Amino acid sequence: DTEVTQTPKHLVMGMTNKKSLKCEQHMGHRAMYWYKQKAKKPPELMFVYSYEKLSINESVPSRFSPECPNSSLLNLHLHALQPEDSALYLCASSQDRGVYTDTQYFGPGTRLTVL
Amino acid sequence: AQKITQTQPGMFVQEKEAVTLDCTYDTSDQSYGLFWYKQPSSGEMIFLIYQGSYDEQNATEGRYSLNFQKARKSANLVISASQLGDSAMYFCAIAGGTSYGKLTFGQGTILTVHP
């Protein structure tokens, strides 16, 4: 079973709203990732959690706030976003980070529109 | 540092024929892994196949095979017996031995399968 789930599938929010994206995996993976993807572009890494600790922040603006409550759950809290933040947000998980053989499995993504 | 180059922005293939998607890479790491992902219009990134830098045999997974030529730094994806459902964006990615599992993606190739 290589399933990563994400909710919601679609989200429309205003620039003053606060919302959260949720990601869940039940594969026993210890690394989880957030990516942002614009149309017809490759995914861009935002954050990496390893063993529930934030290990990589790719200089993401503070209006994006990640949280990893436990090893199977990853949230991305959104606040005061800009229209240019509209994108597909992908979550991924892998057994562990730090090894080049580690395969990342992705969820279906959340399509975010900021008005 | 790692770099992936996918020189084919778009490819067309007739149903039931084979198609090769090109990928060349650059890395200063001796150990690295190469990955191919498929992304249909629905958005989910689907892992297809993995090749390690020390693997002597080309990787195969069902209709997918990887033509790995280490000296030329190429890792082309071959899809045999194309199906209409293969129409999607395809990304090649690399994780280097010193990148702590961080994936570097190419720009992608859009594959269209004609009936």
mmCIF file with all atom_site columns, C-alpha atoms in Angstrom:
data_model
loop_
_atom_site.group_PDB
_atom_site.id
_atom_site.type_symbol
_atom_site.label_atom_id
_atom_site.label_alt_id
_atom_site.label_comp_id
_atom_site.label_asym_id
_atom_site.label_entity_id
_atom_site.label_seq_id
_atom_site.pdbx_PDB_ins_code
_atom_site.Cartn_x
_atom_site.Cartn_y
_atom_site.Cartn_z
_atom_site.occupancy
_atom_site.B_iso_or_equiv
_atom_site.pdbx_formal_charge
_atom_site.auth_seq_id
_atom_site.auth_comp_id
_atom_site.auth_asym_id
_atom_site.auth_atom_id
_atom_site.pdbx_PDB_model_num
ATOM 1   C CA . ASP A 1 1   ? 0.000   0.000  0.000   1.00 0.00 ? 1   ASP A CA 1
ATOM 2   C CA . THR A 1 2   ? 1.628   3.240  -1.171  1.00 0.00 ? 2   THR A CA 1
ATOM 3   C CA . GLU A 1 3   ? -1.182  5.627  -0.362  1.00 0.00 ? 3   GLU A CA 1
ATOM 4   C CA . VAL A 1 4   ? -0.716  9.197  0.723   1.00 0.00 ? 4   VAL A CA 1
ATOM 5   C CA . THR A 1 5   ? -3.946  11.121 1.205   1.00 0.00 ? 5   THR A CA 1
ATOM 6   C CA . GLN A 1 6   ? -4.474  14.872 1.111   1.00 0.00 ? 6   GLN A CA 1
ATOM 7   C CA . THR A 1 7   ? -7.436  17.029 2.049   1.00 0.00 ? 7   THR A CA 1
ATOM 8   C CA . PRO A 1 8   ? -9.050  19.088 0.762   1.00 0.00 ? 8   PRO A CA 1
ATOM 9   C CA . LYS A 1 9   ? -8.732  18.402 -2.979  1.00 0.00 ? 9   LYS A CA 1
ATOM 10  C CA . HIS A 1 10  ? -9.571  22.003 -3.825  1.00 0.00 ? 10  HIS A CA 1
ATOM 11  C CA . LEU A 1 11  ? -9.396  25.140 -1.705  1.00 0.00 ? 11  LEU A CA 1
ATOM 12  C CA . VAL A 1 12  ? -10.358 28.715 -2.518  1.00 0.00 ? 12  VAL A CA 1
ATOM 13  C CA . MET A 1 13  ? -9.403  31.336 0.034   1.00 0.00 ? 13  MET A CA 1
ATOM 14  C CA . GLY A 1 14  ? -9.165  35.062 0.379   1.00 0.00 ? 14  GLY A CA 1
ATOM 15  C CA . MET A 1 15  ? -5.968  36.864 1.253   1.00 0.00 ? 15  MET A CA 1
ATOM 16  C CA . THR A 1 16  ? -7.110  37.428 4.833   1.00 0.00 ? 16  THR A CA 1
ATOM 17  C CA . ASN A 1 17  ? -8.253  33.875 5.510   1.00 0.00 ? 17  ASN A CA 1
ATOM 18  C CA . LYS A 1 18  ? -6.547  31.194 7.594   1.00 0.00 ? 18  LYS A CA 1
ATOM 19  C CA . LYS A 1 19  ? -6.779  27.654 6.305   1.00 0.00 ? 19  LYS A CA 1
ATOM 20  C CA . SER A 1 20  ? -4.907  24.364 6.641   1.00 0.00 ? 20  SER A CA 1
ATOM 21  C CA . LEU A 1 21  ? -3.923  21.576 4.300   1.00 0.00 ? 21  LEU A CA 1
ATOM 22  C CA . LYS A 1 22  ? -3.734  18.061 5.658   1.00 0.00 ? 22  LYS A CA 1
ATOM 23  C CA . CYS A 1 23  ? -1.654  15.080 4.596   1.00 0.00 ? 23  CYS A CA 1
ATOM 24  C CA . GLU A 1 24  ? -1.715  11.542 5.982   1.00 0.00 ? 24  GLU A CA 1
ATOM 25  C CA . GLN A 1 25  ? 0.243   8.381  5.311   1.00 0.00 ? 25  GLN A CA 1
ATOM 26  C CA . HIS A 1 26  ? 0.019   4.945  6.894   1.00 0.00 ? 26  HIS A CA 1
ATOM 27  C CA . MET A 1 27  ? 3.092   3.338  5.386   1.00 0.00 ? 27  MET A CA 1
ATOM 28  C CA . GLY A 1 28  ? 5.260   3.749  8.456   1.00 0.00 ? 28  GLY A CA 1
ATOM 29  C CA . HIS A 1 29  ? 7.369   6.330  6.674   1.00 0.00 ? 29  HIS A CA 1
ATOM 30  C CA . ARG A 1 30  ? 9.455   8.644  8.839   1.00 0.00 ? 30  ARG A CA 1
ATOM 31  C CA . ALA A 1 31  ? 10.035  11.471 6.373   1.00 0.00 ? 31  ALA A CA 1
ATOM 32  C CA . MET A 1 32  ? 7.331   13.759 4.998   1.00 0.00 ? 32  MET A CA 1
ATOM 33  C CA . TYR A 1 33  ? 7.548   16.573 2.476   1.00 0.00 ? 33  TYR A CA 1
ATOM 34  C CA . TRP A 1 34  ? 5.595   19.591 1.224   1.00 0.00 ? 34  TRP A CA 1
ATOM 35  C CA . TYR A 1 35  ? 6.003   20.724 -2.388  1.00 0.00 ? 35  TYR A CA 1
ATOM 36  C CA . LYS A 1 36  ? 4.517   23.618 -4.331  1.00 0.00 ? 36  LYS A CA 1
ATOM 37  C CA . GLN A 1 37  ? 3.892   23.157 -8.031  1.00 0.00 ? 37  GLN A CA 1
ATOM 38  C CA . LYS A 1 38  ? 2.896   25.738 -10.599 1.00 0.00 ? 38  LYS A CA 1
ATOM 39  C CA . ALA A 1 39  ? 1.246   24.680 -13.862 1.00 0.00 ? 39  ALA A CA 1
ATOM 40  C CA . LYS A 1 40  ? 3.567   22.861 -16.291 1.00 0.00 ? 40  LYS A CA 1
ATOM 41  C CA . LYS A 1 41  ? 6.539   23.237 -13.909 1.00 0.00 ? 41  LYS A CA 1
ATOM 42  C CA . PRO A 1 42  ? 8.313   20.693 -11.721 1.00 0.00 ? 42  PRO A CA 1
ATOM 43  C CA . PRO A 1 43  ? 7.495   20.550 -8.004  1.00 0.00 ? 43  PRO A CA 1
ATOM 44  C CA . GLU A 1 44  ? 9.482   22.860 -5.742  1.00 0.00 ? 44  GLU A CA 1
ATOM 45  C CA . LEU A 1 45  ? 10.429  21.564 -2.314  1.00 0.00 ? 45  LEU A CA 1
ATOM 46  C CA . MET A 1 46  ? 9.133   23.648 0.592   1.00 0.00 ? 46  MET A CA 1
ATOM 47  C CA . PHE A 1 47  ? 9.649   21.667 3.803   1.00 0.00 ? 47  PHE A CA 1
ATOM 48  C CA . VAL A 1 48  ? 10.978  18.308 4.958   1.00 0.00 ? 48  VAL A CA 1
ATOM 49  C CA . TYR A 1 49  ? 10.180  16.604 8.248   1.00 0.00 ? 49  TYR A CA 1
ATOM 50  C CA . SER A 1 50  ? 12.281  13.722 9.430   1.00 0.00 ? 50  SER A CA 1
ATOM 51  C CA . TYR A 1 51  ? 11.172  11.795 12.518  1.00 0.00 ? 51  TYR A CA 1
ATOM 52  C CA . GLU A 1 52  ? 8.628   14.538 13.220  1.00 0.00 ? 52  GLU A CA 1
ATOM 53  C CA . LYS A 1 53  ? 11.267  17.257 13.294  1.00 0.00 ? 53  LYS A CA 1
ATOM 54  C CA . LEU A 1 54  ? 11.579  19.994 10.695  1.00 0.00 ? 54  LEU A CA 1
ATOM 55  C CA . SER A 1 55  ? 14.875  19.340 8.928   1.00 0.00 ? 55  SER A CA 1
ATOM 56  C CA . ILE A 1 56  ? 14.611  21.454 5.775   1.00 0.00 ? 56  ILE A CA 1
ATOM 57  C CA . ASN A 1 57  ? 12.902  24.801 5.190   1.00 0.00 ? 57  ASN A CA 1
ATOM 58  C CA . GLU A 1 58  ? 13.644  26.012 1.686   1.00 0.00 ? 58  GLU A CA 1
ATOM 59  C CA . SER A 1 59  ? 13.373  29.684 2.651   1.00 0.00 ? 59  SER A CA 1
ATOM 60  C CA . VAL A 1 60  ? 9.595   29.567 2.513   1.00 0.00 ? 60  VAL A CA 1
ATOM 61  C CA . PRO A 1 61  ? 7.726   32.753 3.552   1.00 0.00 ? 61  PRO A CA 1
ATOM 62  C CA . SER A 1 62  ? 6.328   32.675 7.069   1.00 0.00 ? 62  SER A CA 1
ATOM 63  C CA . ARG A 1 63  ? 2.753   32.832 5.782   1.00 0.00 ? 63  ARG A CA 1
ATOM 64  C CA . PHE A 1 64  ? 3.240   29.074 5.271   1.00 0.00 ? 64  PHE A CA 1
ATOM 65  C CA . SER A 1 65  ? 3.592   27.233 8.562   1.00 0.00 ? 65  SER A CA 1
ATOM 66  C CA . PRO A 1 66  ? 4.163   23.462 8.604   1.00 0.00 ? 66  PRO A CA 1
ATOM 67  C CA . GLU A 1 67  ? 3.300   21.146 11.463  1.00 0.00 ? 67  GLU A CA 1
ATOM 68  C CA . CYS A 1 68  ? 3.923   17.454 12.029  1.00 0.00 ? 68  CYS A CA 1
ATOM 69  C CA . PRO A 1 69  ? 1.747   16.303 14.964  1.00 0.00 ? 69  PRO A CA 1
ATOM 70  C CA . ASN A 1 70  ? 2.846   12.676 14.591  1.00 0.00 ? 70  ASN A CA 1
ATOM 71  C CA . SER A 1 71  ? 4.743   10.450 12.208  1.00 0.00 ? 71  SER A CA 1
ATOM 72  C CA . SER A 1 72  ? 1.759   9.842  9.938   1.00 0.00 ? 72  SER A CA 1
ATOM 73  C CA . LEU A 1 73  ? 0.289   13.325 9.781   1.00 0.00 ? 73  LEU A CA 1
ATOM 74  C CA . LEU A 1 74  ? 1.528   16.548 8.187   1.00 0.00 ? 74  LEU A CA 1
ATOM 75  C CA . ASN A 1 75  ? -0.252  19.884 8.088   1.00 0.00 ? 75  ASN A CA 1
ATOM 76  C CA . LEU A 1 76  ? 0.418   23.108 6.245   1.00 0.00 ? 76  LEU A CA 1
ATOM 77  C CA . HIS A 1 77  ? -1.153  26.167 7.847   1.00 0.00 ? 77  HIS A CA 1
ATOM 78  C CA . LEU A 1 78  ? -1.862  29.067 5.524   1.00 0.00 ? 78  LEU A CA 1
ATOM 79  C CA . HIS A 1 79  ? -2.332  32.681 6.532   1.00 0.00 ? 79  HIS A CA 1
ATOM 80  C CA . ALA A 1 80  ? -2.376  35.984 4.628   1.00 0.00 ? 80  ALA A CA 1
ATOM 81  C CA . LEU A 1 81  ? -1.522  34.343 1.331   1.00 0.00 ? 81  LEU A CA 1
ATOM 82  C CA . GLN A 1 82  ? -1.006  36.191 -1.920  1.00 0.00 ? 82  GLN A CA 1
ATOM 83  C CA . PRO A 1 83  ? -2.575  35.406 -5.319  1.00 0.00 ? 83  PRO A CA 1
ATOM 84  C CA . GLU A 1 84  ? 0.824   34.165 -6.548  1.00 0.00 ? 84  GLU A CA 1
ATOM 85  C CA . ASP A 1 85  ? 0.627   31.418 -3.923  1.00 0.00 ? 85  ASP A CA 1
ATOM 86  C CA . SER A 1 86  ? -2.106  29.789 -6.002  1.00 0.00 ? 86  SER A CA 1
ATOM 87  C CA . ALA A 1 87  ? -0.700  26.411 -7.010  1.00 0.00 ? 87  ALA A CA 1
ATOM 88  C CA . LEU A 1 88  ? -0.941  22.663 -6.546  1.00 0.00 ? 88  LEU A CA 1
ATOM 89  C CA . TYR A 1 89  ? 0.409   21.668 -3.127  1.00 0.00 ? 89  TYR A CA 1
ATOM 90  C CA . LEU A 1 90  ? 1.768   18.153 -3.007  1.00 0.00 ? 90  LEU A CA 1
ATOM 91  C CA . CYS A 1 91  ? 2.613   16.097 0.023   1.00 0.00 ? 91  CYS A CA 1
ATOM 92  C CA . ALA A 1 92  ? 5.018   13.169 -0.137  1.00 0.00 ? 92  ALA A CA 1
ATOM 93  C CA . SER A 1 93  ? 6.453   10.614 2.236   1.00 0.00 ? 93  SER A CA 1
ATOM 94  C CA . SER A 1 94  ? 9.430   8.262  2.242   1.00 0.00 ? 94  SER A CA 1
ATOM 95  C CA . GLN A 1 95  ? 10.937  5.714  4.582   1.00 0.00 ? 95  GLN A CA 1
ATOM 96  C CA . ASP A 1 96  ? 13.592  8.153  5.675   1.00 0.00 ? 96  ASP A CA 1
ATOM 97  C CA . ARG A 1 97  ? 15.532  11.021 4.250   1.00 0.00 ? 97  ARG A CA 1
ATOM 98  C CA . GLY A 1 98  ? 19.237  11.051 3.966   1.00 0.00 ? 98  GLY A CA 1
ATOM 99  C CA . VAL A 1 99  ? 19.541  8.105  1.609   1.00 0.00 ? 99  VAL A CA 1
ATOM 100 C CA . TYR A 1 100 ? 19.637  8.498  -2.152  1.00 0.00 ? 100 TYR A CA 1
ATOM 101 C CA . THR A 1 101 ? 17.710  5.274  -2.644  1.00 0.00 ? 101 THR A CA 1
ATOM 102 C CA . ASP A 1 102 ? 14.733  6.606  -0.695  1.00 0.00 ? 102 ASP A CA 1
ATOM 103 C CA . THR A 1 103 ? 11.640  6.749  -2.927  1.00 0.00 ? 103 THR A CA 1
ATOM 104 C CA . GLN A 1 104 ? 9.154   9.523  -2.291  1.00 0.00 ? 104 GLN A CA 1
ATOM 105 C CA . TYR A 1 105 ? 5.478   8.672  -2.688  1.00 0.00 ? 105 TYR A CA 1
ATOM 106 C CA . PHE A 1 106 ? 3.148   11.545 -3.423  1.00 0.00 ? 106 PHE A CA 1
ATOM 107 C CA . GLY A 1 107 ? -0.434  12.320 -2.557  1.00 0.00 ? 107 GLY A CA 1
ATOM 108 C CA . PRO A 1 108 ? -3.013  13.596 -5.055  1.00 0.00 ? 108 PRO A CA 1
ATOM 109 C CA . GLY A 1 109 ? -2.413  17.227 -4.111  1.00 0.00 ? 109 GLY A CA 1
ATOM 110 C CA . THR A 1 110 ? -4.540  20.200 -3.073  1.00 0.00 ? 110 THR A CA 1
ATOM 111 C CA . ARG A 1 111 ? -5.315  22.790 -5.736  1.00 0.00 ? 111 ARG A CA 1
ATOM 112 C CA . LEU A 1 112 ? -5.210  26.130 -3.963  1.00 0.00 ? 112 LEU A CA 1
ATOM 113 C CA . THR A 1 113 ? -6.636  29.341 -5.379  1.00 0.00 ? 113 THR A CA 1
ATOM 114 C CA . VAL A 1 114 ? -6.014  32.612 -3.550  1.00 0.00 ? 114 VAL A CA 1
ATOM 115 C CA . LEU A 1 115 ? -8.372  35.435 -4.476  1.00 0.00 ? 115 LEU A CA 1
ATOM 116 C CA . ALA B 2 1   ? 24.754  19.981 -6.775  1.00 0.00 ? 1   ALA B CA 1
ATOM 117 C CA . GLN B 2 2   ? 22.492  18.052 -9.099  1.00 0.00 ? 2   GLN B CA 1
ATOM 118 C CA . LYS B 2 3   ? 20.904  18.923 -12.418 1.00 0.00 ? 3   LYS B CA 1
ATOM 119 C CA . ILE B 2 4   ? 18.409  17.127 -14.652 1.00 0.00 ? 4   ILE B CA 1
ATOM 120 C CA . THR B 2 5   ? 17.818  18.027 -18.291 1.00 0.00 ? 5   THR B CA 1
ATOM 121 C CA . GLN B 2 6   ? 14.784  16.843 -20.203 1.00 0.00 ? 6   GLN B CA 1
ATOM 122 C CA . THR B 2 7   ? 15.122  18.195 -23.725 1.00 0.00 ? 7   THR B CA 1
ATOM 123 C CA . GLN B 2 8   ? 11.735  17.096 -25.081 1.00 0.00 ? 8   GLN B CA 1
ATOM 124 C CA . PRO B 2 9   ? 8.981   19.472 -23.995 1.00 0.00 ? 9   PRO B CA 1
ATOM 125 C CA . GLY B 2 10  ? 6.400   17.324 -25.807 1.00 0.00 ? 10  GLY B CA 1
ATOM 126 C CA . MET B 2 11  ? 6.292   13.890 -27.390 1.00 0.00 ? 11  MET B CA 1
ATOM 127 C CA . PHE B 2 12  ? 3.643   12.119 -29.455 1.00 0.00 ? 12  PHE B CA 1
ATOM 128 C CA . VAL B 2 13  ? 3.252   8.371  -29.893 1.00 0.00 ? 13  VAL B CA 1
ATOM 129 C CA . GLN B 2 14  ? 0.748   6.071  -31.493 1.00 0.00 ? 14  GLN B CA 1
ATOM 130 C CA . GLU B 2 15  ? -1.114  3.669  -29.240 1.00 0.00 ? 15  GLU B CA 1
ATOM 131 C CA . LYS B 2 16  ? 0.661   0.287  -28.864 1.00 0.00 ? 16  LYS B CA 1
ATOM 132 C CA . GLU B 2 17  ? 4.002   1.696  -29.993 1.00 0.00 ? 17  GLU B CA 1
ATOM 133 C CA . ALA B 2 18  ? 7.063   2.188  -27.799 1.00 0.00 ? 18  ALA B CA 1
ATOM 134 C CA . VAL B 2 19  ? 8.367   5.609  -26.845 1.00 0.00 ? 19  VAL B CA 1
ATOM 135 C CA . THR B 2 20  ? 11.588  6.863  -25.251 1.00 0.00 ? 20  THR B CA 1
ATOM 136 C CA . LEU B 2 21  ? 11.685  9.922  -23.014 1.00 0.00 ? 21  LEU B CA 1
ATOM 137 C CA . ASP B 2 22  ? 15.125  11.448 -22.644 1.00 0.00 ? 22  ASP B CA 1
ATOM 138 C CA . CYS B 2 23  ? 16.823  12.425 -19.415 1.00 0.00 ? 23  CYS B CA 1
ATOM 139 C CA . THR B 2 24  ? 20.403  13.513 -18.857 1.00 0.00 ? 24  THR B CA 1
ATOM 140 C CA . TYR B 2 25  ? 21.834  14.383 -15.490 1.00 0.00 ? 25  TYR B CA 1
ATOM 141 C CA . ASP B 2 26  ? 24.786  16.059 -13.893 1.00 0.00 ? 26  ASP B CA 1
ATOM 142 C CA . THR B 2 27  ? 26.041  15.389 -10.394 1.00 0.00 ? 27  THR B CA 1
ATOM 143 C CA . SER B 2 28  ? 29.251  15.531 -8.439  1.00 0.00 ? 28  SER B CA 1
ATOM 144 C CA . ASP B 2 29  ? 28.130  12.658 -6.209  1.00 0.00 ? 29  ASP B CA 1
ATOM 145 C CA . GLN B 2 30  ? 29.493  9.141  -6.742  1.00 0.00 ? 30  GLN B CA 1
ATOM 146 C CA . SER B 2 31  ? 26.331  7.634  -5.285  1.00 0.00 ? 31  SER B CA 1
ATOM 147 C CA . TYR B 2 32  ? 22.962  8.761  -6.570  1.00 0.00 ? 32  TYR B CA 1
ATOM 148 C CA . GLY B 2 33  ? 19.513  7.561  -7.499  1.00 0.00 ? 33  GLY B CA 1
ATOM 149 C CA . LEU B 2 34  ? 17.439  8.364  -10.568 1.00 0.00 ? 34  LEU B CA 1
ATOM 150 C CA . PHE B 2 35  ? 13.655  8.385  -10.475 1.00 0.00 ? 35  PHE B CA 1
ATOM 151 C CA . TRP B 2 36  ? 10.877  8.744  -12.994 1.00 0.00 ? 36  TRP B CA 1
ATOM 152 C CA . TYR B 2 37  ? 7.437   10.052 -12.074 1.00 0.00 ? 37  TYR B CA 1
ATOM 153 C CA . LYS B 2 38  ? 4.233   10.325 -14.090 1.00 0.00 ? 38  LYS B CA 1
ATOM 154 C CA . GLN B 2 39  ? 1.800   13.169 -13.483 1.00 0.00 ? 39  GLN B CA 1
ATOM 155 C CA . PRO B 2 40  ? -1.604  12.920 -15.172 1.00 0.00 ? 40  PRO B CA 1
ATOM 156 C CA . SER B 2 41  ? -3.781  15.998 -15.505 1.00 0.00 ? 41  SER B CA 1
ATOM 157 C CA . SER B 2 42  ? -5.393  15.064 -12.179 1.00 0.00 ? 42  SER B CA 1
ATOM 158 C CA . GLY B 2 43  ? -2.176  16.175 -10.483 1.00 0.00 ? 43  GLY B CA 1
ATOM 159 C CA . GLU B 2 44  ? -0.951  13.161 -8.550  1.00 0.00 ? 44  GLU B CA 1
ATOM 160 C CA . MET B 2 45  ? 2.751   12.347 -8.976  1.00 0.00 ? 45  MET B CA 1
ATOM 161 C CA . ILE B 2 46  ? 3.018   8.600  -9.554  1.00 0.00 ? 46  ILE B CA 1
ATOM 162 C CA . PHE B 2 47  ? 6.350   6.867  -8.953  1.00 0.00 ? 47  PHE B CA 1
ATOM 163 C CA . LEU B 2 48  ? 7.286   4.685  -11.926 1.00 0.00 ? 48  LEU B CA 1
ATOM 164 C CA . ILE B 2 49  ? 10.837  3.405  -11.676 1.00 0.00 ? 49  ILE B CA 1
ATOM 165 C CA . TYR B 2 50  ? 14.157  3.796  -9.851  1.00 0.00 ? 50  TYR B CA 1
ATOM 166 C CA . GLN B 2 51  ? 17.769  3.245  -10.917 1.00 0.00 ? 51  GLN B CA 1
ATOM 167 C CA . GLY B 2 52  ? 20.705  3.374  -8.519  1.00 0.00 ? 52  GLY B CA 1
ATOM 168 C CA . SER B 2 53  ? 24.103  4.548  -9.673  1.00 0.00 ? 53  SER B CA 1
ATOM 169 C CA . TYR B 2 54  ? 25.685  1.229  -8.745  1.00 0.00 ? 54  TYR B CA 1
ATOM 170 C CA . ASP B 2 55  ? 22.994  -0.944 -10.308 1.00 0.00 ? 55  ASP B CA 1
ATOM 171 C CA . GLU B 2 56  ? 24.529  -2.954 -13.115 1.00 0.00 ? 56  GLU B CA 1
ATOM 172 C CA . GLN B 2 57  ? 21.237  -3.968 -14.660 1.00 0.00 ? 57  GLN B CA 1
ATOM 173 C CA . ASN B 2 58  ? 18.767  -1.550 -16.211 1.00 0.00 ? 58  ASN B CA 1
ATOM 174 C CA . ALA B 2 59  ? 15.662  -1.216 -14.061 1.00 0.00 ? 59  ALA B CA 1
ATOM 175 C CA . THR B 2 60  ? 12.353  -2.559 -15.347 1.00 0.00 ? 60  THR B CA 1
ATOM 176 C CA . GLU B 2 61  ? 8.825   -2.300 -13.969 1.00 0.00 ? 61  GLU B CA 1
ATOM 177 C CA . GLY B 2 62  ? 6.145   -3.812 -16.170 1.00 0.00 ? 62  GLY B CA 1
ATOM 178 C CA . ARG B 2 63  ? 5.938   -1.726 -19.353 1.00 0.00 ? 63  ARG B CA 1
ATOM 179 C CA . TYR B 2 64  ? 8.525   0.732  -18.045 1.00 0.00 ? 64  TYR B CA 1
ATOM 180 C CA . SER B 2 65  ? 12.255  0.265  -18.431 1.00 0.00 ? 65  SER B CA 1
ATOM 181 C CA . LEU B 2 66  ? 15.144  2.570  -17.825 1.00 0.00 ? 66  LEU B CA 1
ATOM 182 C CA . ASN B 2 67  ? 17.977  2.793  -20.355 1.00 0.00 ? 67  ASN B CA 1
ATOM 183 C CA . PHE B 2 68  ? 20.799  3.732  -17.999 1.00 0.00 ? 68  PHE B CA 1
ATOM 184 C CA . GLN B 2 69  ? 24.074  4.811  -19.590 1.00 0.00 ? 69  GLN B CA 1
ATOM 185 C CA . LYS B 2 70  ? 26.291  5.944  -16.760 1.00 0.00 ? 70  LYS B CA 1
ATOM 186 C CA . ALA B 2 71  ? 29.228  7.135  -18.846 1.00 0.00 ? 71  ALA B CA 1
ATOM 187 C CA . ARG B 2 72  ? 26.901  9.348  -20.880 1.00 0.00 ? 72  ARG B CA 1
ATOM 188 C CA . LYS B 2 73  ? 24.980  10.409 -17.751 1.00 0.00 ? 73  LYS B CA 1
ATOM 189 C CA . SER B 2 74  ? 21.675  9.506  -19.297 1.00 0.00 ? 74  SER B CA 1
ATOM 190 C CA . ALA B 2 75  ? 18.657  7.685  -17.831 1.00 0.00 ? 75  ALA B CA 1
ATOM 191 C CA . ASN B 2 76  ? 16.034  7.468  -20.543 1.00 0.00 ? 76  ASN B CA 1
ATOM 192 C CA . LEU B 2 77  ? 12.595  6.045  -19.806 1.00 0.00 ? 77  LEU B CA 1
ATOM 193 C CA . VAL B 2 78  ? 11.210  3.548  -22.302 1.00 0.00 ? 78  VAL B CA 1
ATOM 194 C CA . ILE B 2 79  ? 7.483   2.877  -22.303 1.00 0.00 ? 79  ILE B CA 1
ATOM 195 C CA . SER B 2 80  ? 6.521   -0.171 -24.330 1.00 0.00 ? 80  SER B CA 1
ATOM 196 C CA . ALA B 2 81  ? 3.090   -0.782 -25.876 1.00 0.00 ? 81  ALA B CA 1
ATOM 197 C CA . SER B 2 82  ? 1.788   2.739  -25.152 1.00 0.00 ? 82  SER B CA 1
ATOM 198 C CA . GLN B 2 83  ? -1.747  3.104  -23.886 1.00 0.00 ? 83  GLN B CA 1
ATOM 199 C CA . LEU B 2 84  ? -4.086  6.107  -23.970 1.00 0.00 ? 84  LEU B CA 1
ATOM 200 C CA . GLY B 2 85  ? -3.768  6.301  -20.192 1.00 0.00 ? 85  GLY B CA 1
ATOM 201 C CA . ASP B 2 86  ? -0.040  6.953  -20.559 1.00 0.00 ? 86  ASP B CA 1
ATOM 202 C CA . SER B 2 87  ? -0.798  10.508 -21.725 1.00 0.00 ? 87  SER B CA 1
ATOM 203 C CA . ALA B 2 88  ? 0.676   12.639 -18.951 1.00 0.00 ? 88  ALA B CA 1
ATOM 204 C CA . MET B 2 89  ? 3.627   14.774 -17.878 1.00 0.00 ? 89  MET B CA 1
ATOM 205 C CA . TYR B 2 90  ? 6.736   12.746 -17.072 1.00 0.00 ? 90  TYR B CA 1
ATOM 206 C CA . PHE B 2 91  ? 9.439   13.988 -14.718 1.00 0.00 ? 91  PHE B CA 1
ATOM 207 C CA . CYS B 2 92  ? 12.941  12.646 -14.308 1.00 0.00 ? 92  CYS B CA 1
ATOM 208 C CA . ALA B 2 93  ? 14.551  13.329 -10.921 1.00 0.00 ? 93  ALA B CA 1
ATOM 209 C CA . ILE B 2 94  ? 17.837  12.702 -9.131  1.00 0.00 ? 94  ILE B CA 1
ATOM 210 C CA . ALA B 2 95  ? 18.817  12.341 -5.487  1.00 0.00 ? 95  ALA B CA 1
ATOM 211 C CA . GLY B 2 96  ? 22.526  12.559 -4.809  1.00 0.00 ? 96  GLY B CA 1
ATOM 212 C CA . GLY B 2 97  ? 24.396  10.842 -2.047  1.00 0.00 ? 97  GLY B CA 1
ATOM 213 C CA . THR B 2 98  ? 25.029  14.165 -0.342  1.00 0.00 ? 98  THR B CA 1
ATOM 214 C CA . SER B 2 99  ? 21.587  15.680 -0.915  1.00 0.00 ? 99  SER B CA 1
ATOM 215 C CA . TYR B 2 100 ? 19.940  13.920 2.043   1.00 0.00 ? 100 TYR B CA 1
ATOM 216 C CA . GLY B 2 101 ? 17.174  12.542 -0.105  1.00 0.00 ? 101 GLY B CA 1
ATOM 217 C CA . LYS B 2 102 ? 16.290  15.892 -1.676  1.00 0.00 ? 102 LYS B CA 1
ATOM 218 C CA . LEU B 2 103 ? 15.005  15.387 -5.206  1.00 0.00 ? 103 LEU B CA 1
ATOM 219 C CA . THR B 2 104 ? 16.015  17.592 -8.119  1.00 0.00 ? 104 THR B CA 1
ATOM 220 C CA . PHE B 2 105 ? 13.482  17.435 -10.943 1.00 0.00 ? 105 PHE B CA 1
ATOM 221 C CA . GLY B 2 106 ? 13.795  18.105 -14.655 1.00 0.00 ? 106 GLY B CA 1
ATOM 222 C CA . GLN B 2 107 ? 11.351  20.371 -16.469 1.00 0.00 ? 107 GLN B CA 1
ATOM 223 C CA . GLY B 2 108 ? 9.274   17.437 -17.630 1.00 0.00 ? 108 GLY B CA 1
ATOM 224 C CA . THR B 2 109 ? 8.048   15.991 -20.917 1.00 0.00 ? 109 THR B CA 1
ATOM 225 C CA . ILE B 2 110 ? 4.388   15.979 -21.915 1.00 0.00 ? 110 ILE B CA 1
ATOM 226 C CA . LEU B 2 111 ? 3.540   12.679 -23.602 1.00 0.00 ? 111 LEU B CA 1
ATOM 227 C CA . THR B 2 112 ? 0.441   12.407 -25.773 1.00 0.00 ? 112 THR B CA 1
ATOM 228 C CA . VAL B 2 113 ? -0.702  8.978  -26.933 1.00 0.00 ? 113 VAL B CA 1
ATOM 229 C CA . HIS B 2 114 ? -2.833  8.986  -30.081 1.00 0.00 ? 114 HIS B CA 1
ATOM 230 C CA . PRO B 2 115 ? -5.389  6.229  -30.789 1.00 0.00 ? 115 PRO B CA 1
#
